[in-house]
Amino acid sequence: MRQVRRGQAPPPGPGPSAPPYGAGVPQQPSYVDGQGHGGPDQYDSGYNTGQVYGSPGGRGHGPGGPGGPGPGRPAPDWRRRIKWTAITLVTALVVTTVGTYFWADSKLNREVDLSKVIERPGAGEGTNYLIVGSDSREGMTDEQKKDLHTGSAEGKRTDSMMILHTGDNGSTLISLPRDSDVEIPSFVGSESGKKYEGTGRHVKLNAAYAEDGPELLVRTIEHNTGLRLDHYVEIGFAGFANIVDSVGGVEMDIPQDIKDPKSGADFKKGKQTLDGQDALAFVRTRYALAGSDLDRTKNQQKFLSALASQVATPSTVLNPFKLYPTMGAGLDSLIVDKDMGLFDLASMFWAMKSVSGGEGTSMNMPVSGSVGGNLKWDDAKVKKLVEQLKNDEKVTVSGN
């Protein structure tokens, strides 16, 4: 049988031609004529092309193949990487911050409508907050009432009242004793909308709140002082204890041994960390104190300032596992006026922190004596104090 030659066809030229193929045997295609396996657009089997496995262009492990040095990788573009890492981090921070803001803002209980307060004094310089601690037991179980020594009285009354003034000349925190003698002026009922004319009657300050809530309390304080209150903030027993627990307790230097069965206070003199239950007992104690309600208000100022300092520490602010529970506990339990914003609330806390840091002033409302068992304010001192607050001047008046 005739063999088929797989090499390159002989060059054309003179000489005898190849013998013809036998009958029925087709001519075999050349492997280099574009119709076989050697054409530029066809499959190349690799036979007789000069390729040697392991040589350049082959499939072995020489240079350029697996195991060889190959072409070098381009150097990483660190500037580009750093740029996109920074953009990603900033974007995540912005999204987290905006999300936190709207989450926190939605938790504020804006229930107090100061637009219902009538015959208000003119606005002064700086900002005045009325901070109220109520004895509300709303949402508390019987076990919690027992543990916190709150009793089970229905409704709610003011347990503490303070005016916090913030301005360019530092912050001033003024406690208003709940037994202060005040006149109930004309007012519009917060629920009924009906106007009640003043009759000149005098009551204890906390009776105004009990009679018609925050709006009448604001109206009464403004009428008796002449100072406009810009914002209202209130917290109940349970909320107060929850905030203290959420920050891990508050360290206090208690100046004397205190034992008061009514509030549940049982403290030894010296520095100690108070949890929510102990803190509530401390700020409510008055029967074990020589100055009764006046000494109690001083303890309340000290504790609230210390609490604000604890909340504003880096260990709380920069720790999301501590910050969010603290914000949640605080915002859930606060009742504020309809115009109160998160920045207003933050300003209030920073101002309270400055008071504890010695940059501000804390005092009781000046008292000159008592009338009918109620504490009588010193009219001359109160007038001067209010003028200094309205003009945002440094407070020089001393309280009790």
mmCIF file of C-alpha atoms in Angstrom:
data_model
loop_
_atom_site.group_PDB
_atom_site.id
_atom_site.type_symbol
_atom_site.label_atom_id
_atom_site.label_comp_id
_atom_site.label_asym_id
_atom_site.label_seq_id
_atom_site.Cartn_x
_atom_site.Cartn_y
_atom_site.Cartn_z
ATOM 1 C CA MET A 1 0.000 0.000 0.000
ATOM 2 C CA ARG A 2 1.246 3.411 -0.936
ATOM 3 C CA GLN A 3 2.278 5.519 2.076
ATOM 4 C CA VAL A 4 1.100 9.069 2.485
ATOM 5 C CA ARG A 5 3.870 11.537 3.026
ATOM 6 C CA ARG A 6 3.127 13.950 5.901
ATOM 7 C CA GLY A 7 6.027 16.255 5.366
ATOM 8 C CA GLN A 8 6.111 19.425 3.367
ATOM 9 C CA ALA A 9 5.304 19.090 -0.330
ATOM 10 C CA PRO A 10 8.381 19.183 -2.556
ATOM 11 C CA PRO A 11 9.094 22.466 -4.209
ATOM 12 C CA PRO A 12 7.822 22.860 -7.700
ATOM 13 C CA GLY A 13 10.335 22.404 -10.425
ATOM 14 C CA PRO A 14 11.361 20.225 -13.273
ATOM 15 C CA GLY A 15 11.374 16.543 -12.719
ATOM 16 C CA PRO A 16 9.079 13.637 -13.054
ATOM 17 C CA SER A 17 5.627 14.078 -11.677
ATOM 18 C CA ALA A 18 4.311 11.824 -8.997
ATOM 19 C CA PRO A 19 2.563 8.750 -10.183
ATOM 20 C CA PRO A 20 -1.182 9.042 -10.228
ATOM 21 C CA TYR A 21 -3.265 7.693 -7.422
ATOM 22 C CA GLY A 22 -4.974 4.509 -7.927
ATOM 23 C CA ALA A 23 -8.559 4.326 -8.859
ATOM 24 C CA GLY A 24 -10.863 5.125 -6.018
ATOM 25 C CA VAL A 25 -8.150 6.570 -3.824
ATOM 26 C CA PRO A 26 -8.703 10.292 -3.263
ATOM 27 C CA GLN A 27 -5.849 12.685 -3.092
ATOM 28 C CA GLN A 28 -4.882 13.479 0.524
ATOM 29 C CA PRO A 29 -4.877 17.113 1.565
ATOM 30 C CA SER A 30 -1.661 18.801 2.428
ATOM 31 C CA TYR A 31 -1.177 19.694 6.100
ATOM 32 C CA VAL A 32 0.240 23.081 5.259
ATOM 33 C CA ASP A 33 -1.990 24.275 2.433
ATOM 34 C CA GLY A 34 -4.719 25.966 4.590
ATOM 35 C CA GLN A 35 -7.083 23.020 4.196
ATOM 36 C CA GLY A 36 -5.412 20.659 6.570
ATOM 37 C CA HIS A 37 -3.998 21.058 10.001
ATOM 38 C CA GLY A 38 -1.245 23.543 9.339
ATOM 39 C CA GLY A 39 -3.139 26.559 8.072
ATOM 40 C CA PRO A 40 -3.172 29.807 10.037
ATOM 41 C CA ASP A 41 -6.889 29.560 10.912
ATOM 42 C CA GLN A 42 -7.079 25.845 11.532
ATOM 43 C CA TYR A 43 -6.302 23.527 14.335
ATOM 44 C CA ASP A 44 -2.606 22.670 14.592
ATOM 45 C CA SER A 45 -1.785 19.277 15.994
ATOM 46 C CA GLY A 46 1.709 20.330 16.777
ATOM 47 C CA TYR A 47 3.273 17.665 14.580
ATOM 48 C CA ASN A 48 6.310 18.684 12.598
ATOM 49 C CA THR A 49 5.981 22.376 13.411
ATOM 50 C CA GLY A 50 9.203 22.783 15.273
ATOM 51 C CA GLN A 51 7.502 22.932 18.674
ATOM 52 C CA VAL A 52 9.286 21.173 21.486
ATOM 53 C CA TYR A 53 7.557 20.692 24.812
ATOM 54 C CA GLY A 54 9.339 22.670 27.452
ATOM 55 C CA SER A 55 10.644 25.207 24.942
ATOM 56 C CA PRO A 56 9.495 28.822 24.723
ATOM 57 C CA GLY A 57 5.954 28.920 23.419
ATOM 58 C CA GLY A 58 5.394 25.320 24.476
ATOM 59 C CA ARG A 59 3.315 23.938 27.263
ATOM 60 C CA GLY A 60 6.056 22.861 29.609
ATOM 61 C CA HIS A 61 7.512 24.406 32.688
ATOM 62 C CA GLY A 62 10.078 26.631 31.110
ATOM 63 C CA PRO A 63 10.123 30.395 31.324
ATOM 64 C CA GLY A 64 6.605 31.759 31.125
ATOM 65 C CA GLY A 65 5.040 28.444 32.038
ATOM 66 C CA PRO A 66 3.919 27.212 35.422
ATOM 67 C CA GLY A 67 6.809 27.155 37.806
ATOM 68 C CA GLY A 68 8.793 29.702 35.825
ATOM 69 C CA PRO A 69 9.343 33.261 36.955
ATOM 70 C CA GLY A 70 6.831 34.553 34.433
ATOM 71 C CA PRO A 71 6.079 38.206 33.944
ATOM 72 C CA GLY A 72 6.140 40.236 37.222
ATOM 73 C CA ARG A 73 2.838 41.362 38.856
ATOM 74 C CA PRO A 74 2.214 45.109 38.853
ATOM 75 C CA ALA A 75 2.906 46.786 42.199
ATOM 76 C CA PRO A 76 -0.293 47.360 44.267
ATOM 77 C CA ASP A 77 -1.697 50.885 44.063
ATOM 78 C CA TRP A 78 -1.723 51.707 47.785
ATOM 79 C CA ARG A 79 -2.976 55.239 47.264
ATOM 80 C CA ARG A 80 -6.041 53.909 45.508
ATOM 81 C CA ARG A 81 -6.618 51.279 48.169
ATOM 82 C CA ILE A 82 -6.286 53.780 51.006
ATOM 83 C CA LYS A 83 -8.597 56.191 49.209
ATOM 84 C CA TRP A 84 -11.380 53.629 48.785
ATOM 85 C CA THR A 85 -10.930 52.287 52.308
ATOM 86 C CA ALA A 86 -11.320 55.832 53.663
ATOM 87 C CA ILE A 87 -14.392 56.448 51.501
ATOM 88 C CA THR A 88 -15.948 53.186 52.725
ATOM 89 C CA LEU A 89 -15.273 53.998 56.386
ATOM 90 C CA VAL A 90 -16.599 57.562 56.093
ATOM 91 C CA THR A 91 -19.721 56.328 54.309
ATOM 92 C CA ALA A 92 -20.333 53.702 57.008
ATOM 93 C CA LEU A 93 -19.824 56.335 59.723
ATOM 94 C CA VAL A 94 -22.245 58.771 58.080
ATOM 95 C CA VAL A 95 -24.889 56.090 57.581
ATOM 96 C CA THR A 96 -24.509 54.911 61.203
ATOM 97 C CA THR A 97 -24.646 58.466 62.554
ATOM 98 C CA VAL A 98 -27.716 59.425 60.534
ATOM 99 C CA GLY A 99 -29.438 56.164 61.443
ATOM 100 C CA THR A 100 -28.649 56.653 65.127
ATOM 101 C CA TYR A 101 -29.976 60.209 65.029
ATOM 102 C CA PHE A 102 -33.338 59.231 63.563
ATOM 103 C CA TRP A 103 -33.592 56.223 65.877
ATOM 104 C CA ALA A 104 -32.908 58.374 68.937
ATOM 105 C CA ASP A 105 -35.148 61.209 67.762
ATOM 106 C CA SER A 106 -38.065 58.797 67.299
ATOM 107 C CA LYS A 107 -37.766 57.645 70.919
ATOM 108 C CA LEU A 108 -38.267 61.093 72.466
ATOM 109 C CA ASN A 109 -41.658 61.410 74.152
ATOM 110 C CA ARG A 110 -42.682 64.933 73.161
ATOM 111 C CA GLU A 111 -45.832 65.188 75.268
ATOM 112 C CA VAL A 112 -45.659 68.652 76.831
ATOM 113 C CA ASP A 113 -47.132 71.535 74.853
ATOM 114 C CA LEU A 114 -45.721 74.820 76.129
ATOM 115 C CA SER A 115 -47.867 76.725 73.630
ATOM 116 C CA LYS A 116 -50.747 76.163 76.067
ATOM 117 C CA VAL A 117 -48.975 78.254 78.716
ATOM 118 C CA ILE A 118 -50.418 81.772 78.790
ATOM 119 C CA GLU A 119 -49.034 85.214 79.744
ATOM 120 C CA ARG A 120 -45.425 84.158 79.411
ATOM 121 C CA PRO A 121 -42.439 86.379 80.299
ATOM 122 C CA GLY A 122 -40.245 87.689 77.500
ATOM 123 C CA ALA A 123 -37.331 85.569 76.353
ATOM 124 C CA GLY A 124 -33.892 86.373 77.726
ATOM 125 C CA GLU A 125 -30.348 85.441 76.764
ATOM 126 C CA GLY A 126 -29.234 81.838 77.002
ATOM 127 C CA THR A 127 -31.491 78.805 77.456
ATOM 128 C CA ASN A 128 -33.522 77.741 80.492
ATOM 129 C CA TYR A 129 -34.523 74.116 81.090
ATOM 130 C CA LEU A 130 -36.992 72.966 83.725
ATOM 131 C CA ILE A 131 -35.866 69.505 84.864
ATOM 132 C CA VAL A 132 -38.460 67.554 86.808
ATOM 133 C CA GLY A 133 -38.165 64.253 88.637
ATOM 134 C CA SER A 134 -41.621 62.781 89.115
ATOM 135 C CA ASP A 135 -42.703 59.994 91.441
ATOM 136 C CA SER A 136 -44.463 58.230 88.582
ATOM 137 C CA ARG A 137 -44.605 54.473 89.055
ATOM 138 C CA GLU A 138 -45.957 53.852 85.574
ATOM 139 C CA GLY A 139 -44.824 50.532 84.125
ATOM 140 C CA MET A 140 -43.331 49.288 87.404
ATOM 141 C CA THR A 141 -44.147 45.826 88.749
ATOM 142 C CA ASP A 142 -45.071 45.256 92.384
ATOM 143 C CA GLU A 143 -41.633 43.726 92.926
ATOM 144 C CA GLN A 144 -39.912 46.801 91.485
ATOM 145 C CA LYS A 145 -41.989 49.112 93.685
ATOM 146 C CA LYS A 146 -40.942 47.049 96.685
ATOM 147 C CA ASP A 147 -37.253 46.970 95.722
ATOM 148 C CA LEU A 148 -37.147 50.697 94.995
ATOM 149 C CA HIS A 149 -39.205 51.644 98.073
ATOM 150 C CA THR A 150 -41.540 53.770 95.983
ATOM 151 C CA GLY A 151 -44.870 52.760 97.457
ATOM 152 C CA SER A 152 -47.939 52.335 95.259
ATOM 153 C CA ALA A 153 -49.517 55.785 95.161
ATOM 154 C CA GLU A 154 -51.641 56.413 92.064
ATOM 155 C CA GLY A 155 -50.907 59.233 89.632
ATOM 156 C CA LYS A 156 -47.683 61.201 89.818
ATOM 157 C CA ARG A 157 -46.283 64.219 91.610
ATOM 158 C CA THR A 158 -43.056 66.175 91.353
ATOM 159 C CA ASP A 159 -40.313 64.760 93.514
ATOM 160 C CA SER A 160 -37.707 67.310 92.443
ATOM 161 C CA MET A 161 -37.601 70.464 90.297
ATOM 162 C CA MET A 162 -34.563 72.311 88.956
ATOM 163 C CA ILE A 163 -33.908 75.176 86.565
ATOM 164 C CA LEU A 164 -30.775 74.756 84.449
ATOM 165 C CA HIS A 165 -29.552 77.910 82.726
ATOM 166 C CA THR A 166 -26.958 77.615 79.950
ATOM 167 C CA GLY A 167 -25.204 80.550 78.311
ATOM 168 C CA ASP A 168 -21.928 82.301 77.613
ATOM 169 C CA ASN A 169 -21.122 82.782 81.306
ATOM 170 C CA GLY A 170 -21.282 79.170 82.374
ATOM 171 C CA SER A 171 -24.158 77.035 83.560
ATOM 172 C CA THR A 172 -26.279 77.539 86.659
ATOM 173 C CA LEU A 173 -28.349 74.787 88.285
ATOM 174 C CA ILE A 174 -31.027 76.010 90.689
ATOM 175 C CA SER A 175 -33.157 73.646 92.790
ATOM 176 C CA LEU A 176 -36.727 74.643 93.590
ATOM 177 C CA PRO A 177 -37.802 73.020 96.871
ATOM 178 C CA ARG A 178 -41.123 71.262 96.344
ATOM 179 C CA ASP A 179 -42.410 72.867 99.571
ATOM 180 C CA SER A 180 -41.846 76.368 98.153
ATOM 181 C CA ASP A 181 -44.739 78.769 98.748
ATOM 182 C CA VAL A 182 -46.131 79.944 95.381
ATOM 183 C CA GLU A 183 -49.230 81.593 93.966
ATOM 184 C CA ILE A 184 -51.329 79.689 91.402
ATOM 185 C CA PRO A 185 -52.048 82.220 88.609
ATOM 186 C CA SER A 186 -54.705 82.196 85.898
ATOM 187 C CA PHE A 187 -54.154 79.326 83.498
ATOM 188 C CA VAL A 188 -55.690 77.345 80.661
ATOM 189 C CA GLY A 189 -56.363 73.680 81.405
ATOM 190 C CA SER A 190 -53.998 71.433 79.461
ATOM 191 C CA GLU A 191 -56.788 68.968 78.670
ATOM 192 C CA SER A 192 -60.000 70.992 78.907
ATOM 193 C CA GLY A 193 -58.746 74.153 77.200
ATOM 194 C CA LYS A 194 -60.845 76.079 79.715
ATOM 195 C CA LYS A 195 -59.409 79.192 81.346
ATOM 196 C CA TYR A 196 -59.260 79.235 85.135
ATOM 197 C CA GLU A 197 -58.920 82.651 86.688
ATOM 198 C CA GLY A 198 -56.393 83.122 89.470
ATOM 199 C CA THR A 199 -57.762 83.711 92.948
ATOM 200 C CA GLY A 200 -54.512 84.533 94.712
ATOM 201 C CA ARG A 201 -54.377 81.178 96.461
ATOM 202 C CA HIS A 202 -51.000 79.944 97.678
ATOM 203 C CA VAL A 203 -49.894 76.315 97.645
ATOM 204 C CA LYS A 204 -46.729 74.230 97.728
ATOM 205 C CA LEU A 205 -44.995 74.247 94.359
ATOM 206 C CA ASN A 206 -45.480 70.538 93.728
ATOM 207 C CA ALA A 207 -49.257 71.017 94.065
ATOM 208 C CA ALA A 208 -49.268 72.906 90.729
ATOM 209 C CA TYR A 209 -48.061 69.808 88.922
ATOM 210 C CA ALA A 210 -50.536 67.586 90.741
ATOM 211 C CA GLU A 211 -53.385 69.929 89.766
ATOM 212 C CA ASP A 212 -52.845 70.192 85.996
ATOM 213 C CA GLY A 213 -49.507 68.679 85.023
ATOM 214 C CA PRO A 214 -46.385 70.145 83.414
ATOM 215 C CA GLU A 215 -48.095 73.083 81.689
ATOM 216 C CA LEU A 216 -49.453 74.494 84.951
ATOM 217 C CA LEU A 217 -46.127 73.880 86.680
ATOM 218 C CA VAL A 218 -44.331 75.908 84.003
ATOM 219 C CA ARG A 219 -46.983 78.627 84.176
ATOM 220 C CA THR A 220 -46.668 78.809 87.985
ATOM 221 C CA ILE A 221 -42.863 79.020 88.004
ATOM 222 C CA GLU A 222 -42.808 81.658 85.272
ATOM 223 C CA HIS A 223 -45.474 83.710 87.093
ATOM 224 C CA ASN A 224 -43.646 83.581 90.438
ATOM 225 C CA THR A 225 -40.136 84.232 89.067
ATOM 226 C CA GLY A 226 -40.580 86.245 85.847
ATOM 227 C CA LEU A 227 -38.141 83.849 84.095
ATOM 228 C CA ARG A 228 -39.182 82.256 80.800
ATOM 229 C CA LEU A 229 -38.586 78.495 80.595
ATOM 230 C CA ASP A 230 -37.544 77.345 77.123
ATOM 231 C CA HIS A 231 -37.673 73.569 77.562
ATOM 232 C CA TYR A 232 -39.191 70.942 79.823
ATOM 233 C CA VAL A 233 -37.637 67.561 80.749
ATOM 234 C CA GLU A 234 -39.192 64.987 83.094
ATOM 235 C CA ILE A 235 -38.136 61.543 84.269
ATOM 236 C CA GLY A 236 -39.885 59.023 86.544
ATOM 237 C CA PHE A 237 -38.568 56.668 89.217
ATOM 238 C CA ALA A 238 -38.084 53.596 87.010
ATOM 239 C CA GLY A 239 -36.460 55.526 84.176
ATOM 240 C CA PHE A 240 -34.016 57.170 86.551
ATOM 241 C CA ALA A 241 -32.924 53.813 87.998
ATOM 242 C CA ASN A 242 -32.608 52.281 84.507
ATOM 243 C CA ILE A 243 -30.304 55.056 83.276
ATOM 244 C CA VAL A 244 -28.007 54.632 86.274
ATOM 245 C CA ASP A 245 -27.825 50.868 85.752
ATOM 246 C CA SER A 246 -27.178 51.244 82.005
ATOM 247 C CA VAL A 247 -23.960 53.229 82.641
ATOM 248 C CA GLY A 248 -22.780 50.710 85.213
ATOM 249 C CA GLY A 249 -23.529 52.836 88.281
ATOM 250 C CA VAL A 250 -22.344 56.266 89.414
ATOM 251 C CA GLU A 251 -19.577 56.945 91.899
ATOM 252 C CA MET A 252 -20.514 59.306 94.730
ATOM 253 C CA ASP A 253 -18.652 60.609 97.756
ATOM 254 C CA ILE A 254 -21.322 60.494 100.466
ATOM 255 C CA PRO A 255 -20.436 63.005 103.207
ATOM 256 C CA GLN A 256 -22.132 61.193 106.108
ATOM 257 C CA ASP A 257 -23.774 57.957 107.162
ATOM 258 C CA ILE A 258 -27.373 57.908 105.923
ATOM 259 C CA LYS A 259 -30.141 55.540 106.999
ATOM 260 C CA ASP A 260 -33.714 56.270 105.919
ATOM 261 C CA PRO A 261 -36.308 53.457 105.974
ATOM 262 C CA LYS A 262 -38.756 55.534 103.934
ATOM 263 C CA SER A 263 -36.456 55.860 100.906
ATOM 264 C CA GLY A 264 -34.518 52.658 101.537
ATOM 265 C CA ALA A 265 -31.223 54.545 101.930
ATOM 266 C CA ASP A 266 -28.543 52.795 104.002
ATOM 267 C CA PHE A 267 -25.120 54.267 103.222
ATOM 268 C CA LYS A 268 -21.814 54.615 104.996
ATOM 269 C CA LYS A 269 -19.739 57.750 104.649
ATOM 270 C CA GLY A 270 -17.217 57.743 101.801
ATOM 271 C CA LYS A 271 -16.823 57.006 98.091
ATOM 272 C CA GLN A 272 -18.958 54.251 96.620
ATOM 273 C CA THR A 273 -20.645 53.309 93.360
ATOM 274 C CA LEU A 274 -24.436 53.515 93.460
ATOM 275 C CA ASP A 275 -26.578 51.310 91.250
ATOM 276 C CA GLY A 276 -30.059 52.335 90.148
ATOM 277 C CA GLN A 277 -31.790 51.215 93.324
ATOM 278 C CA ASP A 278 -29.261 52.881 95.639
ATOM 279 C CA ALA A 279 -29.189 56.045 93.525
ATOM 280 C CA LEU A 280 -32.957 56.468 93.735
ATOM 281 C CA ALA A 281 -32.825 55.996 97.503
ATOM 282 C CA PHE A 282 -30.043 58.586 97.765
ATOM 283 C CA VAL A 283 -31.805 61.350 95.811
ATOM 284 C CA ARG A 284 -35.126 60.782 97.607
ATOM 285 C CA THR A 285 -33.777 60.833 101.166
ATOM 286 C CA ARG A 286 -34.743 63.822 103.249
ATOM 287 C CA TYR A 287 -35.920 62.592 106.666
ATOM 288 C CA ALA A 288 -32.373 61.506 107.597
ATOM 289 C CA LEU A 289 -30.923 64.914 106.693
ATOM 290 C CA ALA A 290 -30.671 67.892 109.027
ATOM 291 C CA GLY A 291 -31.802 70.346 106.354
ATOM 292 C CA SER A 292 -34.604 68.068 105.132
ATOM 293 C CA ASP A 293 -35.744 69.119 101.647
ATOM 294 C CA LEU A 294 -33.006 71.769 101.226
ATOM 295 C CA ASP A 295 -30.285 69.186 101.885
ATOM 296 C CA ARG A 296 -32.042 66.696 99.655
ATOM 297 C CA THR A 297 -32.016 69.111 96.709
ATOM 298 C CA LYS A 298 -28.256 69.554 97.139
ATOM 299 C CA ASN A 299 -27.776 65.791 96.976
ATOM 300 C CA GLN A 300 -29.949 65.658 93.873
ATOM 301 C CA GLN A 301 -27.796 68.300 92.167
ATOM 302 C CA LYS A 302 -24.600 66.446 93.025
ATOM 303 C CA PHE A 303 -25.923 63.160 91.768
ATOM 304 C CA LEU A 304 -27.404 64.456 88.495
ATOM 305 C CA SER A 305 -24.168 66.262 87.693
ATOM 306 C CA ALA A 306 -22.168 63.102 88.421
ATOM 307 C CA LEU A 307 -24.565 61.069 86.277
ATOM 308 C CA ALA A 308 -24.190 63.502 83.370
ATOM 309 C CA SER A 309 -20.402 63.250 83.691
ATOM 310 C CA GLN A 310 -20.591 59.464 83.648
ATOM 311 C CA VAL A 311 -22.802 59.440 80.549
ATOM 312 C CA ALA A 312 -20.431 61.822 78.733
ATOM 313 C CA THR A 313 -17.242 59.815 79.389
ATOM 314 C CA PRO A 314 -15.392 58.228 76.414
ATOM 315 C CA SER A 315 -15.979 54.779 77.941
ATOM 316 C CA THR A 316 -19.709 55.332 77.382
ATOM 317 C CA VAL A 317 -19.814 57.508 74.267
ATOM 318 C CA LEU A 318 -17.285 55.437 72.273
ATOM 319 C CA ASN A 319 -18.588 52.034 73.350
ATOM 320 C CA PRO A 320 -21.674 51.106 71.293
ATOM 321 C CA PHE A 321 -22.467 48.237 73.679
ATOM 322 C CA LYS A 322 -22.818 50.842 76.432
ATOM 323 C CA LEU A 323 -23.940 53.896 74.488
ATOM 324 C CA TYR A 324 -27.032 52.412 72.844
ATOM 325 C CA PRO A 325 -28.456 50.818 76.029
ATOM 326 C CA THR A 326 -27.863 54.109 77.855
ATOM 327 C CA MET A 327 -29.527 56.153 75.122
ATOM 328 C CA GLY A 328 -32.387 53.681 74.938
ATOM 329 C CA ALA A 329 -32.958 53.708 78.696
ATOM 330 C CA GLY A 330 -32.771 57.484 78.862
ATOM 331 C CA LEU A 331 -34.836 58.406 75.827
ATOM 332 C CA ASP A 332 -37.549 55.857 76.589
ATOM 333 C CA SER A 333 -38.082 57.290 80.047
ATOM 334 C CA LEU A 334 -37.879 61.022 79.310
ATOM 335 C CA ILE A 335 -40.896 63.241 78.725
ATOM 336 C CA VAL A 336 -40.039 66.504 76.978
ATOM 337 C CA ASP A 337 -41.737 69.479 75.342
ATOM 338 C CA LYS A 338 -42.750 69.393 71.693
ATOM 339 C CA ASP A 339 -39.923 71.720 70.617
ATOM 340 C CA MET A 340 -37.157 69.734 72.314
ATOM 341 C CA GLY A 341 -34.575 68.303 69.913
ATOM 342 C CA LEU A 342 -31.688 65.909 70.420
ATOM 343 C CA PHE A 343 -29.168 68.745 70.226
ATOM 344 C CA ASP A 344 -31.086 70.617 72.949
ATOM 345 C CA LEU A 345 -30.981 67.496 75.097
ATOM 346 C CA ALA A 346 -27.254 67.012 74.446
ATOM 347 C CA SER A 347 -26.612 70.650 75.392
ATOM 348 C CA MET A 348 -28.482 70.126 78.642
ATOM 349 C CA PHE A 349 -26.342 67.105 79.576
ATOM 350 C CA TRP A 350 -23.092 68.877 78.726
ATOM 351 C CA ALA A 351 -24.166 71.855 80.817
ATOM 352 C CA MET A 352 -24.920 69.598 83.784
ATOM 353 C CA LYS A 353 -21.527 67.970 83.367
ATOM 354 C CA SER A 354 -19.865 71.389 83.477
ATOM 355 C CA VAL A 355 -21.615 72.115 86.769
ATOM 356 C CA SER A 356 -20.120 68.991 88.335
ATOM 357 C CA GLY A 357 -16.729 69.896 86.869
ATOM 358 C CA GLY A 358 -16.684 73.192 88.753
ATOM 359 C CA GLU A 359 -17.186 75.341 85.667
ATOM 360 C CA GLY A 360 -20.745 76.263 86.670
ATOM 361 C CA THR A 361 -22.825 77.118 89.732
ATOM 362 C CA SER A 362 -25.291 75.010 91.707
ATOM 363 C CA MET A 363 -27.582 76.434 94.354
ATOM 364 C CA ASN A 364 -31.020 76.347 95.931
ATOM 365 C CA MET A 365 -33.567 79.055 95.294
ATOM 366 C CA PRO A 366 -32.884 81.729 97.953
ATOM 367 C CA VAL A 367 -35.246 81.275 100.911
ATOM 368 C CA SER A 368 -35.966 83.846 103.613
ATOM 369 C CA GLY A 369 -38.108 81.772 105.985
ATOM 370 C CA SER A 370 -41.385 79.902 106.059
ATOM 371 C CA VAL A 371 -45.064 80.735 105.895
ATOM 372 C CA GLY A 372 -47.811 78.299 106.821
ATOM 373 C CA GLY A 373 -45.290 75.456 106.756
ATOM 374 C CA ASN A 374 -44.127 76.368 103.242
ATOM 375 C CA LEU A 375 -40.707 77.777 102.343
ATOM 376 C CA LYS A 376 -40.842 81.500 101.546
ATOM 377 C CA TRP A 377 -38.522 82.697 98.801
ATOM 378 C CA ASP A 378 -36.306 85.728 99.379
ATOM 379 C CA ASP A 379 -37.988 88.159 96.964
ATOM 380 C CA ALA A 380 -35.044 90.564 96.642
ATOM 381 C CA LYS A 381 -32.520 87.807 95.928
ATOM 382 C CA VAL A 382 -34.856 85.995 93.549
ATOM 383 C CA LYS A 383 -35.410 89.211 91.587
ATOM 384 C CA LYS A 384 -31.653 89.810 91.236
ATOM 385 C CA LEU A 385 -31.025 86.162 90.340
ATOM 386 C CA VAL A 386 -33.638 86.263 87.591
ATOM 387 C CA GLU A 387 -32.178 89.485 86.157
ATOM 388 C CA GLN A 388 -28.733 87.922 85.975
ATOM 389 C CA LEU A 389 -30.109 84.808 84.280
ATOM 390 C CA LYS A 390 -32.175 86.767 81.760
ATOM 391 C CA ASN A 391 -29.135 88.880 80.850
ATOM 392 C CA ASP A 392 -26.889 85.790 80.834
ATOM 393 C CA GLU A 393 -24.607 87.373 83.401
ATOM 394 C CA LYS A 394 -22.420 85.558 85.891
ATOM 395 C CA VAL A 395 -24.569 84.620 88.881
ATOM 396 C CA THR A 396 -23.469 86.279 92.113
ATOM 397 C CA VAL A 397 -26.551 85.560 94.195
ATOM 398 C CA SER A 398 -26.140 82.831 96.799
ATOM 399 C CA GLY A 399 -28.829 80.319 97.697
ATOM 400 C CA ASN A 400 -29.549 78.204 100.733
#
